[in-house]
Coordinates of C-alpha atoms and ligand atoms in Angstrom, one line a residue:
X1 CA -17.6 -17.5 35.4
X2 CA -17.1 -13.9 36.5
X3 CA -13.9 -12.3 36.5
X4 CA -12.8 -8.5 37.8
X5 CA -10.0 -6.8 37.1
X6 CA -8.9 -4.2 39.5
X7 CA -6.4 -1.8 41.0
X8 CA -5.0 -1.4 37.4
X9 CA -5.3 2.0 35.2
X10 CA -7.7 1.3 32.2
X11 CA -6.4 2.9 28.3
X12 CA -9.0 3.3 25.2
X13 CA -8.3 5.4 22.7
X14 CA -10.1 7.7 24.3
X15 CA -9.3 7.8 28.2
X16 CA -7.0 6.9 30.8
X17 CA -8.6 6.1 34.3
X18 CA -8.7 4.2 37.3
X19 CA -11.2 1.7 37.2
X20 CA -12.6 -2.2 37.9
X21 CA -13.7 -3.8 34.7
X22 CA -16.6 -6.9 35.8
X23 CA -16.5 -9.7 33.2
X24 CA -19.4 -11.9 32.7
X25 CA -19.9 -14.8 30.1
X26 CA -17.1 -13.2 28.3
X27 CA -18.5 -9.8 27.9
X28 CA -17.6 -6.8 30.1
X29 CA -20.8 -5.8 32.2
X30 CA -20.1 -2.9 34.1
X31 CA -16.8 -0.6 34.4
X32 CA -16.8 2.0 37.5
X33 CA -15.3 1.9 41.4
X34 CA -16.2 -0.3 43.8
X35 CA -18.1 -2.8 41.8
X36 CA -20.3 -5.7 43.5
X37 CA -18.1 -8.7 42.6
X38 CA -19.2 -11.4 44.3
X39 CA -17.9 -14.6 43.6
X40 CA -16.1 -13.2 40.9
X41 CA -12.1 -14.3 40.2
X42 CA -9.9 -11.3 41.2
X43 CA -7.5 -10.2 38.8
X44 CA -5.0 -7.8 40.5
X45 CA -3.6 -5.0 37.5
X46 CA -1.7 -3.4 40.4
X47 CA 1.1 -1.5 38.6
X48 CA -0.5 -2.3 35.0
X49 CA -2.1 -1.0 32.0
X50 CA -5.1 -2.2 31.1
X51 CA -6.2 -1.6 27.6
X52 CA -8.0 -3.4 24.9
X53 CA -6.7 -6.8 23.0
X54 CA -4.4 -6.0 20.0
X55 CA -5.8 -6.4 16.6
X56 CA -3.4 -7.6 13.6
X57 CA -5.1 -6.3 10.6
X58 CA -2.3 -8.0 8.6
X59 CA -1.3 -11.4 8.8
X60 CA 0.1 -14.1 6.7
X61 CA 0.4 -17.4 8.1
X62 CA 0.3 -21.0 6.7
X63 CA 0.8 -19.0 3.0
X64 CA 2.2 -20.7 0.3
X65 CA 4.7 -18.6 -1.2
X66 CA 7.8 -18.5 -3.3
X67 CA 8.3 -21.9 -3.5
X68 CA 7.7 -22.7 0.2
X69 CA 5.1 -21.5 2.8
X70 CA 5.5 -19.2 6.0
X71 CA 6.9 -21.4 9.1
X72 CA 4.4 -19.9 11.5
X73 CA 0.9 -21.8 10.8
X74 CA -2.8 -20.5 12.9
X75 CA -1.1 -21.9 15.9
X76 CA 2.4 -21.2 16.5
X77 CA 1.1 -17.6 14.6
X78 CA -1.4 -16.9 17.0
X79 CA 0.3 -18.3 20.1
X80 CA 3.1 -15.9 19.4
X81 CA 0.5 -12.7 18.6
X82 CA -1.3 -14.1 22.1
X83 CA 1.7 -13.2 24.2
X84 CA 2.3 -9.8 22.4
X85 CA -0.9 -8.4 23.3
X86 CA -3.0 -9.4 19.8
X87 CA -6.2 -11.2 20.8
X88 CA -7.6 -10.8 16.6
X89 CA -6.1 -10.8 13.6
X90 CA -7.7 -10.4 10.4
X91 CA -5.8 -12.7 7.4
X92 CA -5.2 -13.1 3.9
X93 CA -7.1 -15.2 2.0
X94 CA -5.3 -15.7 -1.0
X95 CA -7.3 -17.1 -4.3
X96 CA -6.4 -18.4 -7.5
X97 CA -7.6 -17.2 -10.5
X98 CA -10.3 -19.2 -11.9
X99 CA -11.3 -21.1 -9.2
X100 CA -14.2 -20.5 -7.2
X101 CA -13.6 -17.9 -3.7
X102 CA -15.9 -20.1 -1.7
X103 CA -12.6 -22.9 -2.4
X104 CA -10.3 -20.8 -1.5
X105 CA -12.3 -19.4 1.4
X106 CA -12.9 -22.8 2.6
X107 CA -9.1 -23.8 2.8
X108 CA -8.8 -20.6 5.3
X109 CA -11.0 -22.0 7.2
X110 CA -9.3 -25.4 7.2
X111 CA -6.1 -23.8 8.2
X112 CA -7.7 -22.0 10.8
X113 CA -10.5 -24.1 12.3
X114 CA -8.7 -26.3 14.7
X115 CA -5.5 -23.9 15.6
X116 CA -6.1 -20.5 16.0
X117 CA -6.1 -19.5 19.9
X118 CA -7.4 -16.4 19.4
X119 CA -10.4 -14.7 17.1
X120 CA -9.1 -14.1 13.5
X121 CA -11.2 -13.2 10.4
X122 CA -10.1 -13.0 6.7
X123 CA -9.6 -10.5 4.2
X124 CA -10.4 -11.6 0.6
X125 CA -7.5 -11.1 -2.1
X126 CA -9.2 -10.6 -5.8
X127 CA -6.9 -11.2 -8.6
X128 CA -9.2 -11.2 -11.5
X129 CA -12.5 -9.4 -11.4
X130 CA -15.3 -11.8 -13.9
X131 CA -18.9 -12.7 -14.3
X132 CA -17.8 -15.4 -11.5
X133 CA -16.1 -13.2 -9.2
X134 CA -19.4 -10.8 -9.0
X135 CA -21.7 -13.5 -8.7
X136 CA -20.2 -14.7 -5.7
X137 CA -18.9 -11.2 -4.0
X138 CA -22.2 -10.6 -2.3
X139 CA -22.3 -14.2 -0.7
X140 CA -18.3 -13.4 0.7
X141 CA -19.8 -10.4 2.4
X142 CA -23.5 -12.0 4.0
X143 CA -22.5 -15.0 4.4
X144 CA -18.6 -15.6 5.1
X145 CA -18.6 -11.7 6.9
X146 CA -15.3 -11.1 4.6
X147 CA -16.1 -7.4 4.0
X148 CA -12.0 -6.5 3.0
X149 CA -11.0 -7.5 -0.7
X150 CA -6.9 -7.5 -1.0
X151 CA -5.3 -5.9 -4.2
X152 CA -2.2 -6.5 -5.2
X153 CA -0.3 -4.0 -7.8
X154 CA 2.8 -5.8 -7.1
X155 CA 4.3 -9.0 -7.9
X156 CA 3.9 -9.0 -11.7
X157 CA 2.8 -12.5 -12.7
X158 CA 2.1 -14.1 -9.3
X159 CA -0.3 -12.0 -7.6
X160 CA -0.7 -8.6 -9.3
X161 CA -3.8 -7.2 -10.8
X162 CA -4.0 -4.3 -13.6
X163 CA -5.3 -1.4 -13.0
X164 CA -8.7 -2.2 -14.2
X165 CA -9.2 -4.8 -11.9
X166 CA -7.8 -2.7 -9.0
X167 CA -10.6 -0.1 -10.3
X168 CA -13.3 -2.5 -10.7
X169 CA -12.8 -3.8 -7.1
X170 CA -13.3 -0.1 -6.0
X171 CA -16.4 0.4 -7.8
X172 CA -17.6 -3.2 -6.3
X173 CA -16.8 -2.9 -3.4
X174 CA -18.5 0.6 -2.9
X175 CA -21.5 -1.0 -3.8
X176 CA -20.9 -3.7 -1.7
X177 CA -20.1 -2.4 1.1
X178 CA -16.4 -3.3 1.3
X179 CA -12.6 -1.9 2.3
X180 CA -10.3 -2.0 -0.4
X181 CA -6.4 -3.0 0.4
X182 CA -3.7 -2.5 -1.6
X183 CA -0.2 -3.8 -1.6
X184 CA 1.1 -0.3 -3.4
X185 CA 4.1 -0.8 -5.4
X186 CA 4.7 -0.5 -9.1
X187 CA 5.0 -4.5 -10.4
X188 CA 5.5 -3.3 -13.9
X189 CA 8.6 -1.5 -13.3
X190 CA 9.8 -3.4 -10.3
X191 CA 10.0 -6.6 -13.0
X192 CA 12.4 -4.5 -15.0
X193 CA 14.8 -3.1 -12.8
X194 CA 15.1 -6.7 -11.2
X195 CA 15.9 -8.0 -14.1
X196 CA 18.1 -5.6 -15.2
X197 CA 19.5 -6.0 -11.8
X198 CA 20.2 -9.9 -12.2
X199 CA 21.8 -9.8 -15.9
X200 CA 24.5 -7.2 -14.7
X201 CA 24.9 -10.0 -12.1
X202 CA 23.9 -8.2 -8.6
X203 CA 21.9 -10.9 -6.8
X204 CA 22.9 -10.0 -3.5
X205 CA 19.7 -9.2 -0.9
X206 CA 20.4 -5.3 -1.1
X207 CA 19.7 -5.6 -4.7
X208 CA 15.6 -6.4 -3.1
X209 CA 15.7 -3.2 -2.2
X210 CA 17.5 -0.9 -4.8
X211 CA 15.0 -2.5 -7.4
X212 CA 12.1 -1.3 -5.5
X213 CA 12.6 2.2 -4.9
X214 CA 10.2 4.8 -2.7
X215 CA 9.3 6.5 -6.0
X216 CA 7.5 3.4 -6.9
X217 CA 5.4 2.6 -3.6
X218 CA 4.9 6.1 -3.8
X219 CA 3.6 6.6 -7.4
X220 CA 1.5 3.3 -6.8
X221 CA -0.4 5.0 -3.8
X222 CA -1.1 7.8 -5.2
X223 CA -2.6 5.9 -8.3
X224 CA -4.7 3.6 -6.3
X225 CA -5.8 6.8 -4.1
X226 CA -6.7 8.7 -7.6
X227 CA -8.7 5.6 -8.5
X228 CA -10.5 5.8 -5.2
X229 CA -11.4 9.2 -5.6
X230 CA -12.9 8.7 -9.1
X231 CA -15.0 6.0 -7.7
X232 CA -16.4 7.2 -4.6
X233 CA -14.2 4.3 -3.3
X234 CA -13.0 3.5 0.4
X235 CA -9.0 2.1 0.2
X236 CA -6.6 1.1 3.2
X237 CA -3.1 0.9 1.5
X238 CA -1.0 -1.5 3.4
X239 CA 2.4 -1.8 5.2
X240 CA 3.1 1.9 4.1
X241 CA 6.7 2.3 4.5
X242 CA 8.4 5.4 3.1
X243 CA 7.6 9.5 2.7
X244 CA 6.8 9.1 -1.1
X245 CA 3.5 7.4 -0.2
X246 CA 2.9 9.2 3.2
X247 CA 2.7 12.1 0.8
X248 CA 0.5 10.6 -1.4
X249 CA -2.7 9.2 1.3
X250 CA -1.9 12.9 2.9
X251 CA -3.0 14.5 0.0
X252 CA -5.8 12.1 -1.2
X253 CA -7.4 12.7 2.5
X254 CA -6.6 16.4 1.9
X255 CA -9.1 15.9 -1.1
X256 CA -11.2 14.2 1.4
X257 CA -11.0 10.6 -0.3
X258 CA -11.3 7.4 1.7
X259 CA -8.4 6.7 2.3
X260 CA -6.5 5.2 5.1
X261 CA -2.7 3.9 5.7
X262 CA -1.0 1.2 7.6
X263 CA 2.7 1.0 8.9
X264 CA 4.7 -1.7 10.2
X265 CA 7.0 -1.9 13.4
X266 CA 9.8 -3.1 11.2
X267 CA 9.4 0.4 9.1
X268 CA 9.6 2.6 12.3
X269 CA 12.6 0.7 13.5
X270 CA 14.8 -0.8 10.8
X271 CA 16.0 0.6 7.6
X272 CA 17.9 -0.4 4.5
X273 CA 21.5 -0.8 5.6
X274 CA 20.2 -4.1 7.1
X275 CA 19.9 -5.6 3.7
X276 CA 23.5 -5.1 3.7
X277 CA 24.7 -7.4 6.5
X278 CA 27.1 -9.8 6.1
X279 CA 26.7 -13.6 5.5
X280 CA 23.9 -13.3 3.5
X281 CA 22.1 -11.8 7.0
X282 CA 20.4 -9.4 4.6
X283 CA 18.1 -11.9 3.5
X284 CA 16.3 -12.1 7.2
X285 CA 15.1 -8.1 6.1
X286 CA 14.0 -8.3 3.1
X287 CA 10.4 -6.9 2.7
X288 CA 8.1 -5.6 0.1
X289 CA 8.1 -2.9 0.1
X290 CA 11.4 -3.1 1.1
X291 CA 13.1 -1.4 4.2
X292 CA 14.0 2.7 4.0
X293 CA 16.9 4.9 4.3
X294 CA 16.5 5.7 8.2
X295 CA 15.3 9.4 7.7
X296 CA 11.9 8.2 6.8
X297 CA 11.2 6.5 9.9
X298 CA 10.8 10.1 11.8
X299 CA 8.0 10.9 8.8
X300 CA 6.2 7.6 9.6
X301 CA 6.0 8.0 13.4
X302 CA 5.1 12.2 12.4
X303 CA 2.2 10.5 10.5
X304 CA 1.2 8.2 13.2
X305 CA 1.3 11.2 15.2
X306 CA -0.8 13.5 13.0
X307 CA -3.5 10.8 11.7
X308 CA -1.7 10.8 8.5
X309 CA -1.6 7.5 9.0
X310 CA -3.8 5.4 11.3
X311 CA -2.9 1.9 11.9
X312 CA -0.1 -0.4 12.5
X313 CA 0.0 -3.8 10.9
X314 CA 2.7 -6.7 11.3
X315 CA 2.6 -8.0 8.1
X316 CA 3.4 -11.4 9.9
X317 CA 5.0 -13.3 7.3
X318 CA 8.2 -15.3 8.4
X319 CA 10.2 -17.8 7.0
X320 CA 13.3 -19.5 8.5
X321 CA 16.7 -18.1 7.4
X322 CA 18.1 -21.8 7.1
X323 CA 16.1 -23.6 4.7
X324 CA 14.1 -20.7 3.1
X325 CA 15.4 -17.3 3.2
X326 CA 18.8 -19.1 1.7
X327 CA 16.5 -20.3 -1.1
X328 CA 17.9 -16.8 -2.3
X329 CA 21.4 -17.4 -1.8
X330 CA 22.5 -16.9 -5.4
X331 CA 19.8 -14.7 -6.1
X332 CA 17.5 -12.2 -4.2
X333 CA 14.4 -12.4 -6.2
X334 CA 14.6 -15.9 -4.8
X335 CA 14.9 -14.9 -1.2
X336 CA 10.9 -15.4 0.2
X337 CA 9.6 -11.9 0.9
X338 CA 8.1 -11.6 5.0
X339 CA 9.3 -11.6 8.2
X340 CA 8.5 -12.9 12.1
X341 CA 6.9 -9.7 13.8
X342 CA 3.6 -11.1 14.8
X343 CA 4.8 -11.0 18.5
X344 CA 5.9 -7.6 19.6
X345 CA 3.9 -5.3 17.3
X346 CA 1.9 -3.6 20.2
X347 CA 5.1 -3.9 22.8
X348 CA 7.7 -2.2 20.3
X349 CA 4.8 0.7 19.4
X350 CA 5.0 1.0 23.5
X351 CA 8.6 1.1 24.0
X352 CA 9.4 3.4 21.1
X353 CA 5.9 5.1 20.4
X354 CA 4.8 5.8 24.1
X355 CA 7.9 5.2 26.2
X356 CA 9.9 7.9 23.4
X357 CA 7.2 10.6 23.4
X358 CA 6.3 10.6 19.7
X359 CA 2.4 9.4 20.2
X360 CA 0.4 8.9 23.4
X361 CA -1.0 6.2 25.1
X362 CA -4.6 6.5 23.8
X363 CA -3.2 7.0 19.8
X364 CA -1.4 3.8 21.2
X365 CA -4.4 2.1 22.0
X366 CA -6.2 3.6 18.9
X367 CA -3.1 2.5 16.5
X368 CA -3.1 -1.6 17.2
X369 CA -6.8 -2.1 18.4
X370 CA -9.6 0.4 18.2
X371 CA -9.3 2.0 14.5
X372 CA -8.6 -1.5 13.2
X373 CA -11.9 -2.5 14.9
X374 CA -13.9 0.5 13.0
X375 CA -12.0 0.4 10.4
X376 CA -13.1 -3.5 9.5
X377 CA -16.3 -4.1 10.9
X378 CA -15.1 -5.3 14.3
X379 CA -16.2 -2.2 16.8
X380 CA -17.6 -2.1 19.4
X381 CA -17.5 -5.4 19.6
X382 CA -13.8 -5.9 19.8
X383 CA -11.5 -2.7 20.3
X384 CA -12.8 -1.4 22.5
X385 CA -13.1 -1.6 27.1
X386 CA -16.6 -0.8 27.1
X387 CA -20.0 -2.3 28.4
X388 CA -21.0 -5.1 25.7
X389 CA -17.3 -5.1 24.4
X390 CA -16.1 -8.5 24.3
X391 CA -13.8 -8.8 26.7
X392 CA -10.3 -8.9 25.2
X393 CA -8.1 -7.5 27.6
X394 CA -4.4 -6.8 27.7
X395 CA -2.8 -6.6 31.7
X396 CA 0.3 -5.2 30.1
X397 CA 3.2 -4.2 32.2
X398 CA 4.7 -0.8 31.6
X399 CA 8.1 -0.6 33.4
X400 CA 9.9 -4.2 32.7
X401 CA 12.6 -3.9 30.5
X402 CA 13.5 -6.9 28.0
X403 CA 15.4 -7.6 25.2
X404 CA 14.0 -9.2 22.0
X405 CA 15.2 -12.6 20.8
X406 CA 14.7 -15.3 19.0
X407 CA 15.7 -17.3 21.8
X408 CA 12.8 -16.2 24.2
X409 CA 10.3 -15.4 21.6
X410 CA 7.1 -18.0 20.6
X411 CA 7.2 -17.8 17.3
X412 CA 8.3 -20.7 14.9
X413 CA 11.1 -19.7 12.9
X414 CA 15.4 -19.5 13.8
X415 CA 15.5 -15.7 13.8
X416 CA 14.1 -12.7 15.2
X417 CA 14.1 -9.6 13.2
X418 CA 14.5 -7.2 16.3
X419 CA 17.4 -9.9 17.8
X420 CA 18.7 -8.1 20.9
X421 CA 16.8 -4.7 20.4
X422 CA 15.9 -3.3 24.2
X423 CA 12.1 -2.7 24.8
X424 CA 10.5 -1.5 28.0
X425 CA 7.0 -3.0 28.3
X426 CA 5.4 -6.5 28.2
X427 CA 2.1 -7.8 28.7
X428 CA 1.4 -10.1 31.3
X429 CA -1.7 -11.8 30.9
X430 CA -3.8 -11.7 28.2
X431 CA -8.4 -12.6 28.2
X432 CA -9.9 -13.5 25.0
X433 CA -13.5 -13.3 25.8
X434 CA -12.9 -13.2 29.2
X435 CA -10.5 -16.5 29.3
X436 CA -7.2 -15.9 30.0
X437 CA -5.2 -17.1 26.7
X438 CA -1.8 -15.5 28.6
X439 CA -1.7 -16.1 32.0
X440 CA 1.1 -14.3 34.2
X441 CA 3.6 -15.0 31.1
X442 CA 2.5 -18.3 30.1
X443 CA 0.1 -19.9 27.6
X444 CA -2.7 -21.3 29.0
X445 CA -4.8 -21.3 25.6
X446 CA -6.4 -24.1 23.6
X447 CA -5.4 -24.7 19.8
X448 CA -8.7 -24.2 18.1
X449 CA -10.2 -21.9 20.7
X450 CA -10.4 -18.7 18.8
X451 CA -13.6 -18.0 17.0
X452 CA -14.1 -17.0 13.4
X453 CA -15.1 -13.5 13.4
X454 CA -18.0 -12.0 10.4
X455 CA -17.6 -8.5 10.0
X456 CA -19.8 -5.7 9.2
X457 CA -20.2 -4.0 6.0
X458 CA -17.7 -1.1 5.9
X459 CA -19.1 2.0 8.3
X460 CA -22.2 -0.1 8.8
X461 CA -22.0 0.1 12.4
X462 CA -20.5 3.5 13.0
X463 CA -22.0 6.4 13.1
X464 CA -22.2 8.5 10.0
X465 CA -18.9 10.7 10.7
X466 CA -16.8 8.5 12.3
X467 CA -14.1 7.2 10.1
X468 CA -14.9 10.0 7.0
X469 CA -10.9 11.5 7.1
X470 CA -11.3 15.5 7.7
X471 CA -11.1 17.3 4.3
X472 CA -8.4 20.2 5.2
Ligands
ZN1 ZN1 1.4 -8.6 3.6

């Protein structure tokens, strides 16, 4: 079935134009004026952007965790992502230590399989790094197409790993041909405040916070960015939230390491004194790492600006305030770490990205879809409007003006994290592979639709320069 989009103004991360995009079999065919369309449906973008699908290169959904697992599963997850704008995500695929990845790998799947409504791939996380591990590393990358390994340096004896296995993976995955993520925040010290923190009897949610100070996301990046250095690595340090670690991947690229960073919406928009609301509200913001005093959110969106930092991730990982965040009632450590932002990732980088003046509306583009897509083995293929792309398009609605709430929005859990914050922007319909998923505001996907995406080796399919950070 053909399909042509006209009449709206098409974004990349490159250009803004007027054009028609022709979609056949899923796959854009030609882009220009005037195209021959015959017998093709007409979608009319009068008044719209039209810009490539969002890509989520941070999602957690049906995770076990804390005691409980996230409320949204591959289907409510990606239902929700759908009507934001996100036509990929890329998830974590946690593993145990000892048991075999292809297991673990082979439960994402299950999760997935029948559910997802969009495309989604996986990163890998690596927890141990053995004889095992290295047998079976090559067979994640050829034959699963998992070419992201997940490192945590948090979490001290649930997920983290020391540093020797955080170096290891670097010098693997060089070889391999892999990313390297890393959830940057010192677990050793964290462990020790928080306890400290409990025996003097503070347990409220603020406490989440004060026991994971900027100093240690910061001295954790710059670690794992040393360590990348040393090896001839490639990292991509996750949900970066604070000027400590800015600083840090600002002066690894400096050096003219590998290295990338990720923000969150909820880091541009929120900050600490949320952990402070009353009623034990805190609890629906707590993060790791945690929310920041509000004067770092201007050095976030100045690094988003300058390339400092290059992507924006949700870090999708929500959990009701009744029945789980209250698991932490008496004490914080107990309160499940995440949060619902799947949803309005690309629309709040709109409203207060675009709308605001602080990036424009290619970096927009080039933020939530197209560096992700380069970045993890995706591009051209997704992330992109171009002849041969795949075509996941957004028909996205510049000038409507909405407020976020839980009562409107499609995700599973009882809160919304950006309850009653104003936003200009929405998207209207929404094509995976030419199929409308979103169609003039409502779902007209099918659980189980999405595909399962294989990735590229890292910078396989780019050219030589193209994601090597400038050396200054
Ligand atoms: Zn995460």
């Amino acid at each position: 079935m053909k399909k042509i989009i006209k009449n709206g103004t098409i974004v990349t991360a490159a250009d803004t134009f007027q054009g028609e995009i022709l979609i056949e079999d899923g796959v854009i065919t030609q882009i220009g004026a005037n195209l021959n369309a015959a017998g093709a449906e007409v979608i009319d973008a009068k008044g719209c952007l039209v810009f490539p699908g969002g890509i989520d290169p941070h999602t957690h959904l049906d995770m076990p965790f804390g005691g409980t697992v996230t409320k949204d599963d591959f289907e409510s997850g990606t239902i929700a992502a759908a009507f934001g704008g996100t036509t990929t995500i890329i998830d974590f695929c946690l593993t145990n230590m000892g048991e075999p990845l292809k297991k673990a790998i082979q439960t994402w799947h299950e999760k997935s399989r029948e559910k997802a409504v969009i495309d989604y791939g996986f990163h890998l996380m690596i927890s141990e790094i053995n004889d095992e591990v290295l047998n079976e590393l090559p067979h994640v990358i050829d034959r699963e197409g998992i070419t992201s390994f997940k490192v945590f340096m948090a979490y001290k004896n649930v997920f983290q790993a020391d540093d020797e296995t955080l170096f290891r993976t670097l010098v693997t995955a060089k070889d391999l041909g892999a990313l390297v993520m890393v959830h940057a925040e010192n677990g050793d010290v964290i462990d020790y405040l928080t306890k400290k923190a409990l025996a003097k009897g503070n347990t409220a949610p603020i406490y989440h916070a004060l026991t994971r100070p900027p100093e240690l996301e910061g001295e954790a990046t710059g670690r794992a960015a040393k360590f990348t250095g040393l090896a001839g690595s490639q990292l991509y340090v996750v949900h970066v939230s604070c000027a400590e670690a800015v600083k840090q991947i600002a002066e690894a690229r400096s050096k003219g390491f590998d290295v990338w960073g990720e923000t969150c919406p909820q880091y541009l928009v929120l900050d600490q004194s949320y952990l402070e609301k009353p009623n034990f509200e805190g609890a629906k913001y707590v993060w790791s790492p945690p929310l920041r005093e509000k004067w770092n959110q201007d050095v976030l969106w100045n690094a988003l600006k300058s390339g400092q930092l290059q992507t924006l991730g949700s870090d999708q990982c929500s959990f009701d305030f009744n029945g789980q965040k209250d698991l932490g009632r008496e004490d914080f450590t107990k309160i499940p770490n995440g949060g619902p932002i799947i949803e309005d990732r690309l629309s709040i980088l709109f409203s207060e990205g675009v709308k605001k003046g602080r990036i424009s509306l290619n970096q927009f583009v080039d933020i939530t879809s197209t560096r992700i897509a380069k970045l993890f083995g995706l591009f051209p293929k997704k992330g992109s409007i171009a002849v041969g792309a795949d075509a996941d398009i957004v028909i996205f609605d510049p000038s409507v003006e909405r407020v976020i709430s839980a009562e409107t929005h499609h995700m599973a859990v009882d809160y919304n994290a950006f309850e009653g914050m104003e936003i200009t922007g929405e998207p209207v319909s929404v094509l995976v592979r030419g199929e409308y998923v979103v169609r003039d505001k409502q779902f007209v996907g099918k659980p189980g639709s999405g595909q399962y995406l294989k990735r590229a080796k890292y910078n396989s399919n780019l050219p030589e320069s193209e994601n090597k950070p400038l050396s200054i």
